[in-house]
Amino acid sequence: MKLFLVLGALNGFLAVALGAFGAHGLESRLSEKMLSTWEKAVNYQMFHTMALLVTGLLLQRINAVSLTTAGWFFFIGVVLFSGSLYIYSVSGLKGFAMITPIGGVAFLIGWILLGYVVMKFV
Protein backbone atom coordinates (compact mmCIF):
# COMPACT_ATOMS: atom_id res chain seq x y z
CA MET A 1 0.00 0.00 0.00
CA LYS A 2 1.52 3.27 -1.11
CA LEU A 3 0.05 5.07 1.88
CA PHE A 4 2.48 3.43 4.30
CA LEU A 5 5.40 4.21 1.99
CA VAL A 6 4.33 7.85 1.91
CA LEU A 7 3.81 7.91 5.69
CA GLY A 8 7.23 6.32 6.11
CA ALA A 9 8.89 8.91 3.89
CA LEU A 10 7.09 11.75 5.67
CA ASN A 11 8.02 10.40 9.10
CA GLY A 12 11.63 9.92 8.02
CA PHE A 13 11.78 13.54 6.88
CA LEU A 14 10.20 14.73 10.12
CA ALA A 15 12.52 12.61 12.27
CA VAL A 16 15.59 14.11 10.60
CA ALA A 17 14.18 17.65 10.75
CA LEU A 18 13.10 17.33 14.39
CA GLY A 19 16.42 15.73 15.31
CA ALA A 20 18.31 18.64 13.78
CA PHE A 21 15.98 21.13 15.44
CA GLY A 22 16.55 19.47 18.81
CA ALA A 23 20.31 19.43 18.38
CA HIS A 24 20.66 22.99 17.11
CA GLY A 25 17.53 24.91 18.06
CA LEU A 26 16.74 23.53 21.49
CA GLU A 27 20.23 22.81 22.80
CA SER A 28 20.49 26.00 24.85
CA ARG A 29 16.80 26.14 25.76
CA LEU A 30 16.13 22.72 27.32
CA SER A 31 17.67 20.85 30.21
CA GLU A 32 19.80 17.78 29.51
CA LYS A 33 16.90 15.58 30.67
CA MET A 34 14.44 17.20 28.28
CA LEU A 35 16.95 17.07 25.41
CA SER A 36 17.40 13.37 26.12
CA THR A 37 13.62 12.93 26.02
CA TRP A 38 13.48 14.80 22.69
CA GLU A 39 16.22 12.54 21.32
CA LYS A 40 14.33 9.44 22.45
CA ALA A 41 11.27 10.67 20.55
CA VAL A 42 13.38 11.19 17.41
CA ASN A 43 14.96 7.73 17.71
CA TYR A 44 11.65 5.92 18.12
CA GLN A 45 10.14 7.90 15.28
CA MET A 46 13.00 6.88 12.99
CA PHE A 47 12.89 3.21 14.06
CA HIS A 48 9.20 3.08 13.29
CA THR A 49 9.66 4.98 10.05
CA MET A 50 11.56 1.88 8.93
CA ALA A 51 8.69 -0.31 10.16
CA LEU A 52 6.23 1.75 8.09
CA LEU A 53 8.42 1.40 4.99
CA VAL A 54 8.78 -2.37 5.48
CA THR A 55 5.03 -2.64 5.95
CA GLY A 56 4.41 -0.69 2.74
CA LEU A 57 6.85 -2.89 0.80
CA LEU A 58 5.36 -6.11 2.16
CA LEU A 59 1.86 -4.94 1.28
CA GLN A 60 2.90 -4.92 -2.38
CA ARG A 61 3.28 -8.71 -2.15
CA ILE A 62 1.00 -9.73 0.71
CA ASN A 63 -2.56 -8.48 0.94
CA ALA A 64 -3.36 -9.18 4.58
CA VAL A 65 -5.60 -7.16 6.87
CA SER A 66 -3.26 -7.88 9.76
CA LEU A 67 -0.39 -6.27 7.84
CA THR A 68 -2.42 -3.14 7.16
CA THR A 69 -3.41 -3.08 10.83
CA ALA A 70 0.25 -3.36 11.82
CA GLY A 71 1.03 -0.31 9.68
CA TRP A 72 -1.69 1.71 11.36
CA PHE A 73 -0.44 0.69 14.80
CA PHE A 74 3.09 1.80 13.86
CA PHE A 75 1.77 5.15 12.67
CA ILE A 76 -0.46 5.66 15.72
CA GLY A 77 2.50 4.70 17.90
CA VAL A 78 4.66 7.39 16.31
CA VAL A 79 1.97 10.03 16.83
CA LEU A 80 1.27 9.06 20.44
CA PHE A 81 4.73 8.00 21.62
CA SER A 82 7.01 10.43 19.84
CA GLY A 83 4.42 13.19 19.62
CA SER A 84 3.76 13.14 23.36
CA LEU A 85 7.49 13.16 24.12
CA TYR A 86 8.08 16.11 21.80
CA ILE A 87 5.34 18.11 23.49
CA TYR A 88 6.46 17.05 26.97
CA SER A 89 10.07 18.05 26.20
CA VAL A 90 9.21 21.61 25.30
CA SER A 91 6.29 22.16 27.68
CA GLY A 92 7.20 20.13 30.76
CA LEU A 93 3.53 19.16 31.11
CA LYS A 94 3.55 15.68 32.63
CA GLY A 95 0.10 14.90 31.24
CA PHE A 96 1.67 14.47 27.82
CA ALA A 97 4.23 12.01 29.20
CA MET A 98 1.32 9.89 30.41
CA ILE A 99 0.21 9.37 26.79
CA THR A 100 3.60 7.93 25.84
CA PRO A 101 2.96 4.36 27.13
CA ILE A 102 -0.16 4.11 24.96
CA GLY A 103 2.03 4.81 21.95
CA GLY A 104 4.48 2.18 23.21
CA VAL A 105 1.71 -0.40 23.37
CA ALA A 106 0.70 0.54 19.81
CA PHE A 107 4.30 -0.12 18.71
CA LEU A 108 4.25 -3.52 20.42
CA ILE A 109 0.98 -4.50 18.77
CA GLY A 110 2.37 -3.41 15.40
CA TRP A 111 5.45 -5.60 15.86
CA ILE A 112 3.37 -8.59 16.97
CA LEU A 113 1.15 -8.25 13.90
CA LEU A 114 4.14 -7.83 11.60
CA GLY A 115 5.73 -10.94 13.10
CA TYR A 116 2.48 -12.85 12.63
CA VAL A 117 2.32 -11.87 8.96
CA VAL A 118 5.93 -12.87 8.38
CA MET A 119 5.40 -16.25 10.06
CA LYS A 120 2.19 -16.91 8.13
CA PHE A 121 2.95 -15.56 4.65
CA VAL A 122 6.70 -15.30 4.12
PDB file of C-alpha atoms in Angstrom:
ATOM      1  CA  MET A   1       0.000   0.000   0.000  1.00  0.00           C
ATOM      2  CA  LYS A   2       1.523   3.271  -1.109  1.00  0.00           C
ATOM      3  CA  LEU A   3       0.049   5.070   1.884  1.00  0.00           C
ATOM      4  CA  PHE A   4       2.480   3.433   4.301  1.00  0.00           C
ATOM      5  CA  LEU A   5       5.396   4.208   1.987  1.00  0.00           C
ATOM      6  CA  VAL A   6       4.335   7.854   1.913  1.00  0.00           C
ATOM      7  CA  LEU A   7       3.805   7.910   5.692  1.00  0.00           C
ATOM      8  CA  GLY A   8       7.228   6.320   6.113  1.00  0.00           C
ATOM      9  CA  ALA A   9       8.890   8.909   3.891  1.00  0.00           C
ATOM     10  CA  LEU A  10       7.093  11.751   5.671  1.00  0.00           C
ATOM     11  CA  ASN A  11       8.023  10.396   9.098  1.00  0.00           C
ATOM     12  CA  GLY A  12      11.629   9.921   8.018  1.00  0.00           C
ATOM     13  CA  PHE A  13      11.781  13.537   6.883  1.00  0.00           C
ATOM     14  CA  LEU A  14      10.202  14.734  10.119  1.00  0.00           C
ATOM     15  CA  ALA A  15      12.521  12.614  12.272  1.00  0.00           C
ATOM     16  CA  VAL A  16      15.595  14.112  10.601  1.00  0.00           C
ATOM     17  CA  ALA A  17      14.184  17.654  10.748  1.00  0.00           C
ATOM     18  CA  LEU A  18      13.102  17.332  14.385  1.00  0.00           C
ATOM     19  CA  GLY A  19      16.417  15.731  15.313  1.00  0.00           C
ATOM     20  CA  ALA A  20      18.306  18.642  13.781  1.00  0.00           C
ATOM     21  CA  PHE A  21      15.977  21.128  15.442  1.00  0.00           C
ATOM     22  CA  GLY A  22      16.546  19.473  18.808  1.00  0.00           C
ATOM     23  CA  ALA A  23      20.310  19.427  18.384  1.00  0.00           C
ATOM     24  CA  HIS A  24      20.664  22.987  17.109  1.00  0.00           C
ATOM     25  CA  GLY A  25      17.527  24.908  18.059  1.00  0.00           C
ATOM     26  CA  LEU A  26      16.743  23.535  21.492  1.00  0.00           C
ATOM     27  CA  GLU A  27      20.226  22.814  22.802  1.00  0.00           C
ATOM     28  CA  SER A  28      20.486  26.005  24.854  1.00  0.00           C
ATOM     29  CA  ARG A  29      16.796  26.145  25.762  1.00  0.00           C
ATOM     30  CA  LEU A  30      16.126  22.725  27.316  1.00  0.00           C
ATOM     31  CA  SER A  31      17.670  20.846  30.213  1.00  0.00           C
ATOM     32  CA  GLU A  32      19.798  17.776  29.510  1.00  0.00           C
ATOM     33  CA  LYS A  33      16.895  15.581  30.668  1.00  0.00           C
ATOM     34  CA  MET A  34      14.440  17.198  28.279  1.00  0.00           C
ATOM     35  CA  LEU A  35      16.947  17.072  25.410  1.00  0.00           C
ATOM     36  CA  SER A  36      17.403  13.371  26.121  1.00  0.00           C
ATOM     37  CA  THR A  37      13.622  12.927  26.022  1.00  0.00           C
ATOM     38  CA  TRP A  38      13.480  14.797  22.686  1.00  0.00           C
ATOM     39  CA  GLU A  39      16.222  12.542  21.324  1.00  0.00           C
ATOM     40  CA  LYS A  40      14.333   9.436  22.449  1.00  0.00           C
ATOM     41  CA  ALA A  41      11.271  10.673  20.551  1.00  0.00           C
ATOM     42  CA  VAL A  42      13.377  11.185  17.413  1.00  0.00           C
ATOM     43  CA  ASN A  43      14.957   7.727  17.709  1.00  0.00           C
ATOM     44  CA  TYR A  44      11.652   5.923  18.124  1.00  0.00           C
ATOM     45  CA  GLN A  45      10.139   7.899  15.277  1.00  0.00           C
ATOM     46  CA  MET A  46      13.004   6.878  12.992  1.00  0.00           C
ATOM     47  CA  PHE A  47      12.885   3.208  14.064  1.00  0.00           C
ATOM     48  CA  HIS A  48       9.202   3.079  13.292  1.00  0.00           C
ATOM     49  CA  THR A  49       9.662   4.981  10.054  1.00  0.00           C
ATOM     50  CA  MET A  50      11.556   1.878   8.934  1.00  0.00           C
ATOM     51  CA  ALA A  51       8.692  -0.308  10.156  1.00  0.00           C
ATOM     52  CA  LEU A  52       6.234   1.753   8.092  1.00  0.00           C
ATOM     53  CA  LEU A  53       8.420   1.397   4.993  1.00  0.00           C
ATOM     54  CA  VAL A  54       8.779  -2.369   5.479  1.00  0.00           C
ATOM     55  CA  THR A  55       5.029  -2.636   5.945  1.00  0.00           C
ATOM     56  CA  GLY A  56       4.410  -0.695   2.736  1.00  0.00           C
ATOM     57  CA  LEU A  57       6.845  -2.888   0.803  1.00  0.00           C
ATOM     58  CA  LEU A  58       5.362  -6.113   2.163  1.00  0.00           C
ATOM     59  CA  LEU A  59       1.859  -4.942   1.278  1.00  0.00           C
ATOM     60  CA  GLN A  60       2.905  -4.915  -2.376  1.00  0.00           C
ATOM     61  CA  ARG A  61       3.278  -8.706  -2.153  1.00  0.00           C
ATOM     62  CA  ILE A  62       0.998  -9.727   0.711  1.00  0.00           C
ATOM     63  CA  ASN A  63      -2.563  -8.477   0.941  1.00  0.00           C
ATOM     64  CA  ALA A  64      -3.357  -9.179   4.579  1.00  0.00           C
ATOM     65  CA  VAL A  65      -5.599  -7.162   6.869  1.00  0.00           C
ATOM     66  CA  SER A  66      -3.260  -7.884   9.762  1.00  0.00           C
ATOM     67  CA  LEU A  67      -0.388  -6.273   7.843  1.00  0.00           C
ATOM     68  CA  THR A  68      -2.422  -3.139   7.158  1.00  0.00           C
ATOM     69  CA  THR A  69      -3.409  -3.082  10.829  1.00  0.00           C
ATOM     70  CA  ALA A  70       0.250  -3.355  11.818  1.00  0.00           C
ATOM     71  CA  GLY A  71       1.034  -0.312   9.680  1.00  0.00           C
ATOM     72  CA  TRP A  72      -1.689   1.714  11.358  1.00  0.00           C
ATOM     73  CA  PHE A  73      -0.445   0.695  14.799  1.00  0.00           C
ATOM     74  CA  PHE A  74       3.091   1.801  13.858  1.00  0.00           C
ATOM     75  CA  PHE A  75       1.770   5.155  12.670  1.00  0.00           C
ATOM     76  CA  ILE A  76      -0.455   5.663  15.717  1.00  0.00           C
ATOM     77  CA  GLY A  77       2.504   4.698  17.903  1.00  0.00           C
ATOM     78  CA  VAL A  78       4.664   7.393  16.311  1.00  0.00           C
ATOM     79  CA  VAL A  79       1.975  10.026  16.828  1.00  0.00           C
ATOM     80  CA  LEU A  80       1.271   9.060  20.444  1.00  0.00           C
ATOM     81  CA  PHE A  81       4.734   8.004  21.623  1.00  0.00           C
ATOM     82  CA  SER A  82       7.012  10.426  19.841  1.00  0.00           C
ATOM     83  CA  GLY A  83       4.423  13.194  19.622  1.00  0.00           C
ATOM     84  CA  SER A  84       3.756  13.144  23.357  1.00  0.00           C
ATOM     85  CA  LEU A  85       7.493  13.161  24.121  1.00  0.00           C
ATOM     86  CA  TYR A  86       8.083  16.113  21.802  1.00  0.00           C
ATOM     87  CA  ILE A  87       5.340  18.109  23.494  1.00  0.00           C
ATOM     88  CA  TYR A  88       6.461  17.053  26.972  1.00  0.00           C
ATOM     89  CA  SER A  89      10.074  18.046  26.199  1.00  0.00           C
ATOM     90  CA  VAL A  90       9.210  21.610  25.297  1.00  0.00           C
ATOM     91  CA  SER A  91       6.289  22.159  27.677  1.00  0.00           C
ATOM     92  CA  GLY A  92       7.196  20.126  30.762  1.00  0.00           C
ATOM     93  CA  LEU A  93       3.532  19.157  31.109  1.00  0.00           C
ATOM     94  CA  LYS A  94       3.548  15.676  32.631  1.00  0.00           C
ATOM     95  CA  GLY A  95       0.100  14.897  31.243  1.00  0.00           C
ATOM     96  CA  PHE A  96       1.671  14.472  27.818  1.00  0.00           C
ATOM     97  CA  ALA A  97       4.225  12.006  29.199  1.00  0.00           C
ATOM     98  CA  MET A  98       1.315   9.886  30.410  1.00  0.00           C
ATOM     99  CA  ILE A  99       0.212   9.366  26.789  1.00  0.00           C
ATOM    100  CA  THR A 100       3.601   7.929  25.842  1.00  0.00           C
ATOM    101  CA  PRO A 101       2.963   4.364  27.127  1.00  0.00           C
ATOM    102  CA  ILE A 102      -0.161   4.111  24.956  1.00  0.00           C
ATOM    103  CA  GLY A 103       2.031   4.806  21.949  1.00  0.00           C
ATOM    104  CA  GLY A 104       4.481   2.183  23.208  1.00  0.00           C
ATOM    105  CA  VAL A 105       1.705  -0.399  23.370  1.00  0.00           C
ATOM    106  CA  ALA A 106       0.697   0.541  19.814  1.00  0.00           C
ATOM    107  CA  PHE A 107       4.298  -0.124  18.715  1.00  0.00           C
ATOM    108  CA  LEU A 108       4.246  -3.520  20.424  1.00  0.00           C
ATOM    109  CA  ILE A 109       0.980  -4.498  18.771  1.00  0.00           C
ATOM    110  CA  GLY A 110       2.369  -3.412  15.396  1.00  0.00           C
ATOM    111  CA  TRP A 111       5.452  -5.600  15.863  1.00  0.00           C
ATOM    112  CA  ILE A 112       3.370  -8.587  16.970  1.00  0.00           C
ATOM    113  CA  LEU A 113       1.152  -8.249  13.903  1.00  0.00           C
ATOM    114  CA  LEU A 114       4.144  -7.829  11.604  1.00  0.00           C
ATOM    115  CA  GLY A 115       5.726 -10.945  13.100  1.00  0.00           C
ATOM    116  CA  TYR A 116       2.480 -12.854  12.633  1.00  0.00           C
ATOM    117  CA  VAL A 117       2.320 -11.872   8.960  1.00  0.00           C
ATOM    118  CA  VAL A 118       5.935 -12.870   8.383  1.00  0.00           C
ATOM    119  CA  MET A 119       5.396 -16.249  10.059  1.00  0.00           C
ATOM    120  CA  LYS A 120       2.187 -16.913   8.128  1.00  0.00           C
ATOM    121  CA  PHE A 121       2.946 -15.563   4.648  1.00  0.00           C
ATOM    122  CA  VAL A 122       6.702 -15.302   4.121  1.00  0.00           C
TER     123      VAL A 122
END
